[in-house]
Short mmCIF file of C-alpha atoms in Angstrom, two decimals:
data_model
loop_
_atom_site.label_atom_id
_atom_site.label_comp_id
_atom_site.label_asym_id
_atom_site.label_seq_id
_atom_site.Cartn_x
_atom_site.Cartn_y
_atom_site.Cartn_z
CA UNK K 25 106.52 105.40 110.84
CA UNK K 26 105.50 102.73 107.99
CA UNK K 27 102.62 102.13 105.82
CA UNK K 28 101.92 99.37 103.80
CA UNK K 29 98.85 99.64 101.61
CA UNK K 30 97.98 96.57 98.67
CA UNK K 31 94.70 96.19 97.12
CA UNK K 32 92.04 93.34 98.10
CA UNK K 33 91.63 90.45 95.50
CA UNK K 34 88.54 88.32 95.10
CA UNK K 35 86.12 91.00 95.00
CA UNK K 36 83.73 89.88 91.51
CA UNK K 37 81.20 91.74 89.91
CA UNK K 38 79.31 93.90 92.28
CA UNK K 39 75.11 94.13 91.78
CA UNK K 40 72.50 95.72 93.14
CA UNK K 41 71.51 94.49 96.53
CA UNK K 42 75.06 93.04 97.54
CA UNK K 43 75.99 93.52 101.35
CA UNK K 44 79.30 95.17 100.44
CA UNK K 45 80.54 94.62 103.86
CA UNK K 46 80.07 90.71 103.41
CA UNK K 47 81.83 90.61 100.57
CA UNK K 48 84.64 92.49 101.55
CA UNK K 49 84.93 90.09 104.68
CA UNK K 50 85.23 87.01 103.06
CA UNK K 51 87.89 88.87 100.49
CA UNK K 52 89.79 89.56 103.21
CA UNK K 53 89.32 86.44 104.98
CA UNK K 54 91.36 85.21 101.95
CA UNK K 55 93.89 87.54 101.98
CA UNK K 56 97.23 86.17 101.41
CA UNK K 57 98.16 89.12 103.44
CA UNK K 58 96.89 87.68 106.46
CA UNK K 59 93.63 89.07 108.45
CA UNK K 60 92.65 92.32 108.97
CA UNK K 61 94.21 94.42 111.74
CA UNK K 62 92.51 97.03 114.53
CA UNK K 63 93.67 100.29 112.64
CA UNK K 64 93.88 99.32 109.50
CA UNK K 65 91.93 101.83 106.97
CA UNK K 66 90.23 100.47 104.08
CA UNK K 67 89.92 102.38 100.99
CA UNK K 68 86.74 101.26 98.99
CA UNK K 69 85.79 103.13 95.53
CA UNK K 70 82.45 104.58 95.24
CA UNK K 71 81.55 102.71 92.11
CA UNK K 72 81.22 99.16 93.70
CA UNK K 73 79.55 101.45 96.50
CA UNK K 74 76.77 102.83 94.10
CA UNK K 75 75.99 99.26 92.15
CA UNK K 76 75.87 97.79 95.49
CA UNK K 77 73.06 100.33 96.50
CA UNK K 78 71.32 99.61 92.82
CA UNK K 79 72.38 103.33 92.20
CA UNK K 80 72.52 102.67 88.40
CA UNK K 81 70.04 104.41 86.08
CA UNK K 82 69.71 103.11 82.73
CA UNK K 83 70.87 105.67 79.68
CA UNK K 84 70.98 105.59 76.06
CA UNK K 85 74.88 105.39 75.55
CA UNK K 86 74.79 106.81 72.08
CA UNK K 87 72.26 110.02 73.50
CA UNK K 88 74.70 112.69 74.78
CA UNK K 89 71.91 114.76 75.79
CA UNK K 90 70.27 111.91 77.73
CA UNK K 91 73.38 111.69 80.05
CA UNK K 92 73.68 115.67 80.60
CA UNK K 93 69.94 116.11 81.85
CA UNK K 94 70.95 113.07 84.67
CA UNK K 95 73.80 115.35 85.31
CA UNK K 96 72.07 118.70 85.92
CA UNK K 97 69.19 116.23 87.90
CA UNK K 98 72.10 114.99 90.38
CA UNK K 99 73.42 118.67 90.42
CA UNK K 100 72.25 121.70 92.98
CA UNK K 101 74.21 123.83 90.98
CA UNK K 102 76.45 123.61 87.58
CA UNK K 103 79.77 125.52 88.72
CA UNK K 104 81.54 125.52 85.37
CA UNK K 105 80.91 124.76 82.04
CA UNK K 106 82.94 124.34 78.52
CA UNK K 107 82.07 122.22 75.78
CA UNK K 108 81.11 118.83 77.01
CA UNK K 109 82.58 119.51 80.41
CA UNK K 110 80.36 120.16 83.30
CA UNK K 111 81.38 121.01 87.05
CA UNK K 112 78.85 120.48 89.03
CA UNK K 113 78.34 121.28 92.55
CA UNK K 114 76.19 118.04 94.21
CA UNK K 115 73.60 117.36 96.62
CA UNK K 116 76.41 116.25 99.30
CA UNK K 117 78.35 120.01 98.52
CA UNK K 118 81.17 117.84 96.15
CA UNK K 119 82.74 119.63 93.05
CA UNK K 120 83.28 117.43 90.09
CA UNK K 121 82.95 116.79 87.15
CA UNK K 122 79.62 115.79 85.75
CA UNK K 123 77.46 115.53 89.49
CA UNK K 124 80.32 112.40 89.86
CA UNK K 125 78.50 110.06 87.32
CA UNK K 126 80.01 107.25 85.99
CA UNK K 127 79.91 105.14 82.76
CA UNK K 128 83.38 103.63 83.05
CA UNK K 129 83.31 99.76 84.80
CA UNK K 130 79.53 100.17 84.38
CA UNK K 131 77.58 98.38 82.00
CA UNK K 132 76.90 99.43 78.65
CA UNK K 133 73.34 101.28 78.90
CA UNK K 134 73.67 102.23 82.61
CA UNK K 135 75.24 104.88 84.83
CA UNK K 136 75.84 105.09 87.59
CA UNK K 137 74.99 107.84 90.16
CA UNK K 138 77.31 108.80 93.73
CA UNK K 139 75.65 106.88 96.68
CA UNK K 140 73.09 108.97 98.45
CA UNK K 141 74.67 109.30 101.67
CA UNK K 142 78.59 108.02 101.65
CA UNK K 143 79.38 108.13 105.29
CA UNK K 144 76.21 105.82 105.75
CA UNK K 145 77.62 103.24 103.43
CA UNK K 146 80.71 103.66 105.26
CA UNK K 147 79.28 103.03 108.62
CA UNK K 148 77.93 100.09 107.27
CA UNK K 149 80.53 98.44 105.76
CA UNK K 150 82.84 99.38 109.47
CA UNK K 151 80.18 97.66 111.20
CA UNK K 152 79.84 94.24 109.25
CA UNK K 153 83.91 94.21 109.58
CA UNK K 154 83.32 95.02 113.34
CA UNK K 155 80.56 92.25 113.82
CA UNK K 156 82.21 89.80 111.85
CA UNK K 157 86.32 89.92 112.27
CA UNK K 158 86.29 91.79 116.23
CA UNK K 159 88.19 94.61 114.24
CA UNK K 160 88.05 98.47 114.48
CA UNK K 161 89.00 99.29 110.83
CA UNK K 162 88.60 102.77 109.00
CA UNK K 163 86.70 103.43 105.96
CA UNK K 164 86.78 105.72 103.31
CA UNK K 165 84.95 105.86 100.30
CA UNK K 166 87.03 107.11 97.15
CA UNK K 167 86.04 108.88 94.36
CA UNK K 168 88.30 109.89 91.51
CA UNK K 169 88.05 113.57 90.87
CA UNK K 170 89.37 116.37 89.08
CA UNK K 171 90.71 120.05 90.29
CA UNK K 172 91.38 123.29 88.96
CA UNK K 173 94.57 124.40 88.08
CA UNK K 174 96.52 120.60 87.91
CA UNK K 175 95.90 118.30 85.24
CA UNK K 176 95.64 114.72 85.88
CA UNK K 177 92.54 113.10 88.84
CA UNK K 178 93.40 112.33 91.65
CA UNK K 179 91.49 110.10 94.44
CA UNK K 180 89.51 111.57 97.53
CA UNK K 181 86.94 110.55 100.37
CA UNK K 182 83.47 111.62 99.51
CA UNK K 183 82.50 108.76 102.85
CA UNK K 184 83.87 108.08 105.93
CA UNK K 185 83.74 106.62 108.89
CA UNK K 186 86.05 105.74 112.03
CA UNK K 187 88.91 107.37 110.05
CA UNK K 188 89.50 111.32 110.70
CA UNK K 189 88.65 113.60 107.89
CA UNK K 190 90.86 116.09 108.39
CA UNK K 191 93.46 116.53 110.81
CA UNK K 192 93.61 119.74 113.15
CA UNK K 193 97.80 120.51 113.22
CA UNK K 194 96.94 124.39 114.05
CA UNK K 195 99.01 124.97 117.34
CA UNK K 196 101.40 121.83 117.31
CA UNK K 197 104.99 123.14 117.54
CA UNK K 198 107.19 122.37 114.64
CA UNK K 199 110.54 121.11 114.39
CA UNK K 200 111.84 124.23 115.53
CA UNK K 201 109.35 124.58 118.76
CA UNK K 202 107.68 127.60 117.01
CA UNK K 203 103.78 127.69 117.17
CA UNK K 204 102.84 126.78 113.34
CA UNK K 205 100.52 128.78 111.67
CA UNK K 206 97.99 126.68 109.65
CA UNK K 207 98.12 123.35 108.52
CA UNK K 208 94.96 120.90 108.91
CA UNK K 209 95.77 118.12 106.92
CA UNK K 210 92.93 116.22 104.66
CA UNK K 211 94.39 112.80 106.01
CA UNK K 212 91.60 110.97 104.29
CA UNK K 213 91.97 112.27 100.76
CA UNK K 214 95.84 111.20 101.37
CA UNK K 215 94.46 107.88 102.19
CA UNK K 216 91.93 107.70 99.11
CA UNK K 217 95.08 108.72 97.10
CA UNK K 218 97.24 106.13 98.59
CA UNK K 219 94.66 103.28 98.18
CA UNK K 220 94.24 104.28 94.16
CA UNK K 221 97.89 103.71 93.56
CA UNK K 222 97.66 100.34 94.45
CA UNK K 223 94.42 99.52 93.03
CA UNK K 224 95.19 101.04 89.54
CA UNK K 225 92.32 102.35 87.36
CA UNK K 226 91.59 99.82 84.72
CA UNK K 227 92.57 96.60 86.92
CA UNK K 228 89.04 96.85 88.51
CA UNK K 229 89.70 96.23 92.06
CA UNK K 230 87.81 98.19 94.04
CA UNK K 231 89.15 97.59 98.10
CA UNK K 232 92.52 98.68 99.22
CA UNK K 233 94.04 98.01 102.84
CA UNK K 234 96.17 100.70 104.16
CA UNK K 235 98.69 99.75 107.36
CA UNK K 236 100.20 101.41 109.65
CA UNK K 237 98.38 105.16 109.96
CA UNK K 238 98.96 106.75 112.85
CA UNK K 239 96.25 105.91 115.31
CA UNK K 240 95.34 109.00 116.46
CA UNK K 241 93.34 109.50 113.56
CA UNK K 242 91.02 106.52 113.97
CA UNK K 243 87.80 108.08 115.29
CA UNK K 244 84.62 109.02 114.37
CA UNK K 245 84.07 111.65 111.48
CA UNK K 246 82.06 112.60 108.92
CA UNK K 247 83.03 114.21 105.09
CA UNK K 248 81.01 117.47 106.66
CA UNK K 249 84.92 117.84 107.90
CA UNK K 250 86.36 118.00 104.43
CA UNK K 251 83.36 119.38 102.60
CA UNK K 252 83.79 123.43 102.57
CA UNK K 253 81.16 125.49 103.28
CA UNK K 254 80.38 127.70 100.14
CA UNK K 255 80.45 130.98 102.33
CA UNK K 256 83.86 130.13 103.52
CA UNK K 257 84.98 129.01 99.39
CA UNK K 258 87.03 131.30 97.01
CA UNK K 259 86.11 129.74 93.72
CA UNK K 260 82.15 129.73 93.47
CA UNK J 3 100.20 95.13 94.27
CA UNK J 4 101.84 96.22 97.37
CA UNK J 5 103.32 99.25 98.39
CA UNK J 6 105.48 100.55 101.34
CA UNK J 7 105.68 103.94 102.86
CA UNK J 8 108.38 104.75 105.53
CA UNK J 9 109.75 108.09 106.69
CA UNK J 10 113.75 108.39 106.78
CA UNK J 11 115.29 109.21 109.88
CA UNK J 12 118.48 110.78 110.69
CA UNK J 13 118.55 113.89 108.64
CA UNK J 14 119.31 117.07 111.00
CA UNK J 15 118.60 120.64 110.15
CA UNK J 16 119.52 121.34 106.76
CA UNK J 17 121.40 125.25 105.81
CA UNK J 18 122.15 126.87 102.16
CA UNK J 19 124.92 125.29 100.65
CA UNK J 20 124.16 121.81 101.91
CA UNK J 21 123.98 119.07 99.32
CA UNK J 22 121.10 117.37 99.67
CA UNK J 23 121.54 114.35 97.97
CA UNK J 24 124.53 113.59 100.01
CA UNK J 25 122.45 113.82 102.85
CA UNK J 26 119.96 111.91 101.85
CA UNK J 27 122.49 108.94 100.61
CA UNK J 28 124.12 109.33 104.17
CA UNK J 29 120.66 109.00 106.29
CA UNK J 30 119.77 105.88 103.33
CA UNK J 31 122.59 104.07 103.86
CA UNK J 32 122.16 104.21 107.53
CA UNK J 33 117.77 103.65 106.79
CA UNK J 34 117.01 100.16 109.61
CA UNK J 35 114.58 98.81 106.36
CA UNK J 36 117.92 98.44 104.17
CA UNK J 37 119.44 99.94 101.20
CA UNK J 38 117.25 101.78 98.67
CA UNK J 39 116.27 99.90 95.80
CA UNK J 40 115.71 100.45 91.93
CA UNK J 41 112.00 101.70 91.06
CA UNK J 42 112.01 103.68 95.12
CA UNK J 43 110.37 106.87 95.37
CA UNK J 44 111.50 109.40 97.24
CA UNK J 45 109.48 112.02 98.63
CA UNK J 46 111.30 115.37 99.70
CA UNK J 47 109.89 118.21 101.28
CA UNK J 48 109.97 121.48 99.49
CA UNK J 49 111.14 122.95 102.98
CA UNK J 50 114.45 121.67 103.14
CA UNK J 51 115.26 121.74 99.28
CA UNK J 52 114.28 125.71 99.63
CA UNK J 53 117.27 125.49 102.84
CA UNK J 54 120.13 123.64 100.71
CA UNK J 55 119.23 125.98 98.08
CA UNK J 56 119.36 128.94 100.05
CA UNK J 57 115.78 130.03 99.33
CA UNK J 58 115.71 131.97 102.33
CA UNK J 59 114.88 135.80 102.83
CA UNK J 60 114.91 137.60 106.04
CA UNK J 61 111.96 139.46 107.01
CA UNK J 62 110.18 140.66 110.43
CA UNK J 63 108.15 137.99 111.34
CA UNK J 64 106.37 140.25 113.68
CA UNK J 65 105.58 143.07 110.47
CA UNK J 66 102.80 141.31 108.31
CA UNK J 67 103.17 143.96 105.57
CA UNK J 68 106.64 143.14 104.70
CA UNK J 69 105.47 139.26 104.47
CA UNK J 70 102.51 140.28 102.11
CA UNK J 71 105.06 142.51 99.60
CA UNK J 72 107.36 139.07 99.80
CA UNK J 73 103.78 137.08 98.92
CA UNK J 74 103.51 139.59 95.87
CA UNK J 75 106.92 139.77 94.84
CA UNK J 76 107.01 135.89 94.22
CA UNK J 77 103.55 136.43 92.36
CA UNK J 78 102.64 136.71 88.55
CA UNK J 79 99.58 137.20 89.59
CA UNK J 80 97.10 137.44 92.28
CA UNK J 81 94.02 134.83 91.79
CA UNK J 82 92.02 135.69 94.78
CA UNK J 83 92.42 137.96 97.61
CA UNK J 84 90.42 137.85 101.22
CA UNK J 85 91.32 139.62 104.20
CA UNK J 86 95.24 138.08 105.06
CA UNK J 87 94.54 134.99 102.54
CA UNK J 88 95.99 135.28 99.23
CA UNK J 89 96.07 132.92 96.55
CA UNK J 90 98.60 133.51 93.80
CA UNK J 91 99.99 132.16 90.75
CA UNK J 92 103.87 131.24 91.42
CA UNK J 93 106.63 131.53 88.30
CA UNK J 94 106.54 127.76 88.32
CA UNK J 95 102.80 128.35 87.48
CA UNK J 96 101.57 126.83 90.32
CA UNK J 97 98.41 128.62 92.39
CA UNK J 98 98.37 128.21 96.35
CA UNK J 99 98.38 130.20 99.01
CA UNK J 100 100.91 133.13 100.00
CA UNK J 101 102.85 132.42 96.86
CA UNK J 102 104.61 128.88 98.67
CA UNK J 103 106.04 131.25 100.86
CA UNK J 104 106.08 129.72 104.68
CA UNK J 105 107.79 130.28 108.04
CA UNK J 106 106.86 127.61 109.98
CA UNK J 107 109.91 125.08 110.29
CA UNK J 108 112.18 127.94 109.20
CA UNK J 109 114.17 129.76 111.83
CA UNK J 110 112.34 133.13 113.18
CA UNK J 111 112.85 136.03 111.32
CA UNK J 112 113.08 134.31 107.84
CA UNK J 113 111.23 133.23 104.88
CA UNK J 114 111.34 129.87 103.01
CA UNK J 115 110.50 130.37 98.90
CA UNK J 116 110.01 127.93 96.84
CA UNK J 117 112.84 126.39 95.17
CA UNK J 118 113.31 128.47 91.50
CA UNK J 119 112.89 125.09 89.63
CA UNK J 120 111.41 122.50 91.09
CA UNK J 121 112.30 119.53 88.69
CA UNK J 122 116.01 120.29 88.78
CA UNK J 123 116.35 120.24 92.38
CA UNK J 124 114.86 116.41 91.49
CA UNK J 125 116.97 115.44 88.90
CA UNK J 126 120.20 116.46 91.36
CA UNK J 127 118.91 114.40 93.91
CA UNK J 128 118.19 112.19 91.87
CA UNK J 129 121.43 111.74 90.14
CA UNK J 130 123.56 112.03 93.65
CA UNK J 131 121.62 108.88 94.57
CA UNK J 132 122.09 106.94 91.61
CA UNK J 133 125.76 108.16 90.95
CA UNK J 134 126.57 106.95 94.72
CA UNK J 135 123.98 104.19 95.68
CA UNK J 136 123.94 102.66 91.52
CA UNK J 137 120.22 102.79 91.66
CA UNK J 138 117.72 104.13 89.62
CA UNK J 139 115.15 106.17 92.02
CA UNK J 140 112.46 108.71 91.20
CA UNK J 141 112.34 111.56 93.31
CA UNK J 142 109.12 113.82 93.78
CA UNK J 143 110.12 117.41 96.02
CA UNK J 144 106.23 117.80 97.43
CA UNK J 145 104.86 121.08 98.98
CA UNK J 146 101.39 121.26 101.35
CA UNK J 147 99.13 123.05 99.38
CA UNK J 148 95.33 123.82 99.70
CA UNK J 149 92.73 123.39 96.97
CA UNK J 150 89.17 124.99 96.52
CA UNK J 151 85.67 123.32 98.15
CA UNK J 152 87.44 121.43 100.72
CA UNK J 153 89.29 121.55 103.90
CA UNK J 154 92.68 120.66 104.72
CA UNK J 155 95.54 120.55 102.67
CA UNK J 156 97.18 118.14 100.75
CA UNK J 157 100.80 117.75 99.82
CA UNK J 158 101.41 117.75 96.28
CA UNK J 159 104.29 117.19 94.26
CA UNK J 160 106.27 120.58 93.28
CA UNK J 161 109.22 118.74 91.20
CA UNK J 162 109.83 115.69 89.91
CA UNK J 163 112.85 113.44 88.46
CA UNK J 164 112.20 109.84 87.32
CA UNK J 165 108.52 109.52 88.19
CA UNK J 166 105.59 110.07 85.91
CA UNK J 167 103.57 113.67 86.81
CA UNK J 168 100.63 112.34 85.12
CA UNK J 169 99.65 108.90 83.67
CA UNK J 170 97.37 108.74 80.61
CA UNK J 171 94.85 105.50 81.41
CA UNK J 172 92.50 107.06 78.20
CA UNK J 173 91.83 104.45 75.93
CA UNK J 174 92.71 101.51 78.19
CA UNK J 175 89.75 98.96 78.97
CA UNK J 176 88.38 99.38 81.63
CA UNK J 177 87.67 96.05 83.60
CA UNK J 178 84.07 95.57 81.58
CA UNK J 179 86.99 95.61 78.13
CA UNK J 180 85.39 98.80 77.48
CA UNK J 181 87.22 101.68 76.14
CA UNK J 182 87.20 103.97 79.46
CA UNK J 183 86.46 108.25 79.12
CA UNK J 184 89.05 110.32 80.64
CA UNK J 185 90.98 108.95 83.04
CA UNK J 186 94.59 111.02 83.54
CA UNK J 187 95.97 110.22 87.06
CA UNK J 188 98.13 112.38 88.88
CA UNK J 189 100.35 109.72 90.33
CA UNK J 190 103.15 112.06 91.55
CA UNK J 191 100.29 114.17 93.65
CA UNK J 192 98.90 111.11 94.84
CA UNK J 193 102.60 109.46 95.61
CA UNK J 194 103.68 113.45 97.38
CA UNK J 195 100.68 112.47 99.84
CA UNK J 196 101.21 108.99 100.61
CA UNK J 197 104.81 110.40 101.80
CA UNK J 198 102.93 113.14 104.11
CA UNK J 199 101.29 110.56 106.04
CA UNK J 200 104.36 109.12 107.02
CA UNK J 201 106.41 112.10 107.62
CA UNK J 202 103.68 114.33 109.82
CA UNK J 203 103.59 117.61 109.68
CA UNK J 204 104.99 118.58 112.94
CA UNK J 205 107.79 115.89 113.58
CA UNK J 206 110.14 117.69 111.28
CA UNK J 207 111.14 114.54 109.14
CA UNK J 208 111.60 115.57 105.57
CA UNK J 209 112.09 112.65 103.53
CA UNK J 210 110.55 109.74 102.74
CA UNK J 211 110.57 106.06 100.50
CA UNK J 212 107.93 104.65 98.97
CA UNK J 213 108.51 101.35 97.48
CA UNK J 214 106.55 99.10 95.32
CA UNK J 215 105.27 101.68 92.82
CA UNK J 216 104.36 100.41 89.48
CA UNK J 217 107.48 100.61 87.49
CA UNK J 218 106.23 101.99 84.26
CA UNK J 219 105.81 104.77 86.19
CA UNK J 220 109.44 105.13 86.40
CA UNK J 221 110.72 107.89 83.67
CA UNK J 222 111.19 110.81 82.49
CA UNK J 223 109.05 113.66 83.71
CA UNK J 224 108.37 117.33 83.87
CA UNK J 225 106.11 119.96 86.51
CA UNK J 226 104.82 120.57 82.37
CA UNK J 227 103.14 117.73 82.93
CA UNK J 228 100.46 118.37 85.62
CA UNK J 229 101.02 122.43 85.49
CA UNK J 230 97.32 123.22 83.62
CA UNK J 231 97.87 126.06 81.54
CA UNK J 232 96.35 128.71 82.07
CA UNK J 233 93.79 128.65 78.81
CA UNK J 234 92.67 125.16 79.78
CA UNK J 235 92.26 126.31 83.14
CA UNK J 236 88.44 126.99 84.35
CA UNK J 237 89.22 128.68 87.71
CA UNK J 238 91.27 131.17 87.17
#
């Protein structure tokens, strides 16, 4: 099995009230890559997601306080919290740091806030692609988040759509023919992980194309797949 | 930026005393994509490096108490506890479930533990390679962890020779040329999954290459590295 991912070029600024899926067309219209493929999966970061859904709220950079009341607004509950570091547990059920705002690649004077509903934008952008290339693509919008107990982010779906959230592997024989015990595999955090080494963090481009994933786990999903029920979670 | 994934074929069931890097060299020389390449990653399970190294304990697979005092044995502590789940805190510092202990892909009636350093395992591989093939590969042995608030697991890296843990992007502009927060990436997590998605859980292969990762990511590394100590550490 092979997998080629590379990130999109040609995608500019990003404001309030782009069509996202548009945009990413026409980028990969010009792909020197060639066009895009049924099965590909594309990995799309949430902040060109939020400033295309005018999810930016302006802030007083210099006012510390300022930006933590936006972050207990976005929050249902704060988790953890040390110094200037909040965990926050978000409308959507996500764990992150600081209800997942943003002031990096944003404008000076603005934030900006997770989209409201990430598998929507998802669906959106899989159905532009759909109308306007004749492709079945998957999408997954990234986020960059921390965890406990590892230092260092690392990238994960907080939207998807016609890409599997996680993948059920409870019952398939192993190697050895046994029954395995438990492994469900979060396929689409992989992915978002995947996509952000080949985007890079400071380069600024915000669409990766992944190749090649097994096409079993193109289908419909939702993050309610990934996102944990707190009843069934350890560590709240 | 381009990167490709690919699982290696060819390697058969690996026992203690096998040396793994000659087995990896063998099943790379014979890979159909062509010989490995300066800057390749490899990604190696933690199952098989636990078999070469003779990381295996017998037990009654059909006793569960015996399995849960192997679980605690392998602990330094026990970070949370419900009904047969338990999360520990390995040696190697790492918390996940069951202390890294696993059956499945191990031959009934034994236990595989988790190699007792990680990062050396890596560097032997990783030296075996270069001392046979002449080039310069990093090497990441991954394991298929869970994490808290979501589902499915994720493989992670578990050891690594010759490819950055974590890279520090603090301080560098982010695409507006302004100074960006925090932004520490766990490439070797992120590289450990990209390799799961191309080896599949239940098809037994154990090894894969990534190619095209950004080369100053290529050096010298440590588990220090991404291991949060335990003071820093908010969930546990």
């Amino acid at each position: 099995m092979k997998m080629t991912a590379w990130s999109v070029s040609g995608i500019g600024e990003i404001i309030p009230g782009d069509q996202l899926g548009d945009i990413i067309v026409d980028a990969c219209r010009a792909e020197p890559n060639g066009p895009l493929l049924n099965g590909d999966v594309l990995v799309v970061t949430q902040k060109i997601v939020s400033k295309a859904e005018g999810r930016l709220v302006a802030i007083d950079p210099d006012d510390p306080v300022s930006h933590k009341q936006l972050v207990e607004d976005e929050a249902v509950r704060i988790v953890r919290r040390r110094g200037d570091l909040i965990i926050t547990e978000t409308k959507h059920g996500f764990i992150c740091a600081n209800s997942g705002i943003d002031l990096s690649n944003v404008e000076r004077g603005f934030a900006a806030l997770l989209p409201i509903d990430s598998d929507r934008s998802a669906r959106r952008i899989r159905d532009i692609i759909n109308a306007k290339l004749g492709v079945e693509v998957g999408i997954i919008v990234s986020d960059t988040f921390g965890r406990p107990w590892r230092n260092g982010l690392t990238d994960v779906a907080i939207g998807v759509a016609g890409i599997a959230g996680v993948v059920d592997l409870r019952g398939t024989p192993d190697a050895l023919g046994r029954m395995m015990h438990v492994t469900e595999v979060c396929v689409a955090d992989e992915l978002a992980s995947t996509g952000e080494l080949v985007m890079g963090k400071s380069s600024g481009i915000p669409v990766a194309i992944i190749r090649g994933v097994d096409p079993t786990w193109l289908r419909d999903s939702a993050m309610s797949e990934i996102v944990r029920p707190a009843q069934e979670d350890l560590f709240r």
